[in-house]
Coordinates of N, CA and C in Angstrom, one line a residue:
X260 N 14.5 -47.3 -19.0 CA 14.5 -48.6 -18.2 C 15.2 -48.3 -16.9
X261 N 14.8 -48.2 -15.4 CA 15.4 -48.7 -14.1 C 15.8 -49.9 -14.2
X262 N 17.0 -49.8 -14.3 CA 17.9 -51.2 -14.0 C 18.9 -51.0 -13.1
X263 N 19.2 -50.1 -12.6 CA 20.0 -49.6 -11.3 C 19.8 -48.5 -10.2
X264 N 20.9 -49.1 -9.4 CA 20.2 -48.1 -8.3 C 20.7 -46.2 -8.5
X265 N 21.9 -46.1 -9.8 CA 21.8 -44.8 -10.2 C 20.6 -44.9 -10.7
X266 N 20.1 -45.2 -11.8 CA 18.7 -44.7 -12.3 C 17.6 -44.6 -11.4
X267 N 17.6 -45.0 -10.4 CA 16.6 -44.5 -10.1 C 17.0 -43.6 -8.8
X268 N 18.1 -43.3 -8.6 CA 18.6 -41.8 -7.9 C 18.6 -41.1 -8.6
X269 N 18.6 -41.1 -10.1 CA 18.4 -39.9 -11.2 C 17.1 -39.6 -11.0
X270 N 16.3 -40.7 -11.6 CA 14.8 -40.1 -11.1 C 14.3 -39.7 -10.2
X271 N 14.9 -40.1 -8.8 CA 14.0 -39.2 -7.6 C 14.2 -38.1 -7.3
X272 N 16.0 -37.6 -8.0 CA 16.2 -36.6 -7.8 C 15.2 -35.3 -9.3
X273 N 15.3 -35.6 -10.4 CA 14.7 -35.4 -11.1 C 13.5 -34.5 -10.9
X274 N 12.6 -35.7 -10.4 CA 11.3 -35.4 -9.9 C 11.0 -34.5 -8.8
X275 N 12.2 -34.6 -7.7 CA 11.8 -33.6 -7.0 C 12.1 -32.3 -7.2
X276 N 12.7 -32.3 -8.7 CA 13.1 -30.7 -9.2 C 11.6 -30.2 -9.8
X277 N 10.7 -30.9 -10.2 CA 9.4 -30.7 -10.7 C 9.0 -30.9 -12.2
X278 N 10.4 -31.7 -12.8 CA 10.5 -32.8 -14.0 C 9.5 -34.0 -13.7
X279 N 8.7 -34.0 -15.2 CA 7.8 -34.7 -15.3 C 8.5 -36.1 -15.5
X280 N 8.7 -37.4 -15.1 CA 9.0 -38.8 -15.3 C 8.2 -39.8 -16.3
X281 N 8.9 -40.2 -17.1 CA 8.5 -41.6 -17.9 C 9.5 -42.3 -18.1
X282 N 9.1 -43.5 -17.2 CA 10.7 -44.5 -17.6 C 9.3 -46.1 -17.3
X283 N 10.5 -46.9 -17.6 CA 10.1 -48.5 -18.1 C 11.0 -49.3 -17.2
X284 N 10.2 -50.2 -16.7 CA 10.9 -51.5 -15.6 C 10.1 -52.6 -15.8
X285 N 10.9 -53.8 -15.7 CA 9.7 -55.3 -16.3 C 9.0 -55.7 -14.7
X286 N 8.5 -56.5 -14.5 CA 8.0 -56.9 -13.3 C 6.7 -57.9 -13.5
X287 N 6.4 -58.7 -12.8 CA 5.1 -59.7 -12.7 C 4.2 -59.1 -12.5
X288 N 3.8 -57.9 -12.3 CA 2.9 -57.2 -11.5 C 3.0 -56.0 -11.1
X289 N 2.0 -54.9 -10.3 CA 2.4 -53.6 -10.0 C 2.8 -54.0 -8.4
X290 N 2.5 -54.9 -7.6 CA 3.0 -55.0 -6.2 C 4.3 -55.6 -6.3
X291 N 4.8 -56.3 -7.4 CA 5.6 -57.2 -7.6 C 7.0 -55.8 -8.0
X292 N 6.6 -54.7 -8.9 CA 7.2 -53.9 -9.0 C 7.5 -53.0 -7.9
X293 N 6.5 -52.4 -7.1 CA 6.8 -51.6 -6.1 C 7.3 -51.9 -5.1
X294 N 7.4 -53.8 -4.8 CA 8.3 -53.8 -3.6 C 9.8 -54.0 -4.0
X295 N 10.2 -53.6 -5.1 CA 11.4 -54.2 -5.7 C 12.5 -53.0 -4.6
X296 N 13.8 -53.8 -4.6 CA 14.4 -52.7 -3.4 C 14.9 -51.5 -4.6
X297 N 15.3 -51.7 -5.4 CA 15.6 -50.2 -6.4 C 14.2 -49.2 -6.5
X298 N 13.1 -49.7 -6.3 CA 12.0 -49.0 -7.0 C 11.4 -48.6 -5.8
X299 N 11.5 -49.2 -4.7 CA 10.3 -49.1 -3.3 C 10.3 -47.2 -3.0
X300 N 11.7 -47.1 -3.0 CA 12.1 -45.5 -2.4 C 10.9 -44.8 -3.5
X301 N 11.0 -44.8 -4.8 CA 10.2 -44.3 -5.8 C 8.8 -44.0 -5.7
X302 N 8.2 -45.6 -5.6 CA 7.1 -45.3 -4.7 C 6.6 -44.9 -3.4
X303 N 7.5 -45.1 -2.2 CA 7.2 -44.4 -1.0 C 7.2 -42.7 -1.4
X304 N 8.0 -42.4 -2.7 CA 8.0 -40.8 -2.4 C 6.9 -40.2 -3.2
X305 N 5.8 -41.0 -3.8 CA 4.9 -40.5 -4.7 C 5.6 -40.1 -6.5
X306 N 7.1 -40.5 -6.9 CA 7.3 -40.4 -7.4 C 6.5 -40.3 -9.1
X307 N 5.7 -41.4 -9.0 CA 4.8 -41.8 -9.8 C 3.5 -41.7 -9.8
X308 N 2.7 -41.1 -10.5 CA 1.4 -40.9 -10.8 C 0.6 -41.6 -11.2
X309 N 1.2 -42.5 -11.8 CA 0.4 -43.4 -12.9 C 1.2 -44.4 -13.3
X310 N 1.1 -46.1 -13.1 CA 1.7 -47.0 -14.0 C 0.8 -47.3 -15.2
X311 N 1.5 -47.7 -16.4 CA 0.6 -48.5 -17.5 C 1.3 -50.1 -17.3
X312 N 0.5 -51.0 -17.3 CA 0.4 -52.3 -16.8 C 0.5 -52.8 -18.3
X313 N 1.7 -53.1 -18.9 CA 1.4 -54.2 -20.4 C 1.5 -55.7 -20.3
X314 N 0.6 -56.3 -20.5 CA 0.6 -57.8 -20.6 C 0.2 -58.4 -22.0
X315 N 1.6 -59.0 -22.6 CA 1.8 -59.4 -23.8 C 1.8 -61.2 -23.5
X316 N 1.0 -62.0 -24.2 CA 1.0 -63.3 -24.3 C 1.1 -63.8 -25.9
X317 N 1.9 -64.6 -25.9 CA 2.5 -65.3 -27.4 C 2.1 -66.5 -26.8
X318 N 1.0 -67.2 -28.0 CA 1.4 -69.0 -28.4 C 1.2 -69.2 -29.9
X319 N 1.5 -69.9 -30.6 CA 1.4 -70.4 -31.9 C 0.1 -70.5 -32.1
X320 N -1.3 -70.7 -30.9 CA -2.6 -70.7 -31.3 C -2.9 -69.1 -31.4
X321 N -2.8 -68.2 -30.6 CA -3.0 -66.8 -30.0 C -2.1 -66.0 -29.6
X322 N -2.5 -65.0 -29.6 CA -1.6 -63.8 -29.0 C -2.5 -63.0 -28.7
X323 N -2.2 -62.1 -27.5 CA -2.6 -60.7 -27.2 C -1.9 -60.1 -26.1
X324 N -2.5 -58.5 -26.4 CA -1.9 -57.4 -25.4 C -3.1 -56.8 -25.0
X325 N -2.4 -56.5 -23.9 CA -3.6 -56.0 -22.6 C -2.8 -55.0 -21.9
X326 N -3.4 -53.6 -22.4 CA -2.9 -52.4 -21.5 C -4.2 -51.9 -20.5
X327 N -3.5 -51.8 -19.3 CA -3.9 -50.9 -18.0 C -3.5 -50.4 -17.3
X328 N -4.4 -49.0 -17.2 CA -4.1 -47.3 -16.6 C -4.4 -47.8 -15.5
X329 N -3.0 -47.5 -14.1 CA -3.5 -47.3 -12.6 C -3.2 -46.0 -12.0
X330 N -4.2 -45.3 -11.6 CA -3.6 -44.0 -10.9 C -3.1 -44.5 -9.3
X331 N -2.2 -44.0 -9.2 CA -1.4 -44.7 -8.0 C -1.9 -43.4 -6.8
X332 N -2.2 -42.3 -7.0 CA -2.4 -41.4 -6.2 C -3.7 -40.6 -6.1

């Protein structure tokens, strides 16, 4: 999980050692995510290859999940 701005100075530095990244951050959306100010550096550096988009909906009539692959690059 990025929940701070060490975590995500761990990961940029990480990645630019040539460590592969998988981490988890909640958000409304992938623009809603990327302009976030802990995350923006992340994506200006290409840190990321690929988000998975999960969209989980609960009501007492229905439920469902909805996964989507974005290649960002």
């Amino acid at each position: 999980e990025i929940a701070s701005d060490n975590d995500a100075e761990a990961i940029g530095l990480a990645a630019g050692t040539g460590v592969a990244v998988i981490a988890t951050t909640h958000g409304s959306g992938i623009e809603n995510v990327k302009s976030r100010q802990i995350l923006k550096p992340l994506f200006d550096n290409n840190v990321f290859k690929k988000v998975m988009l999960i969209d989980r909906r609960y009501s007492k009539a229905d439920s469902y999940m909805r996964i989507k692959a974005v290649k960002l690059q």
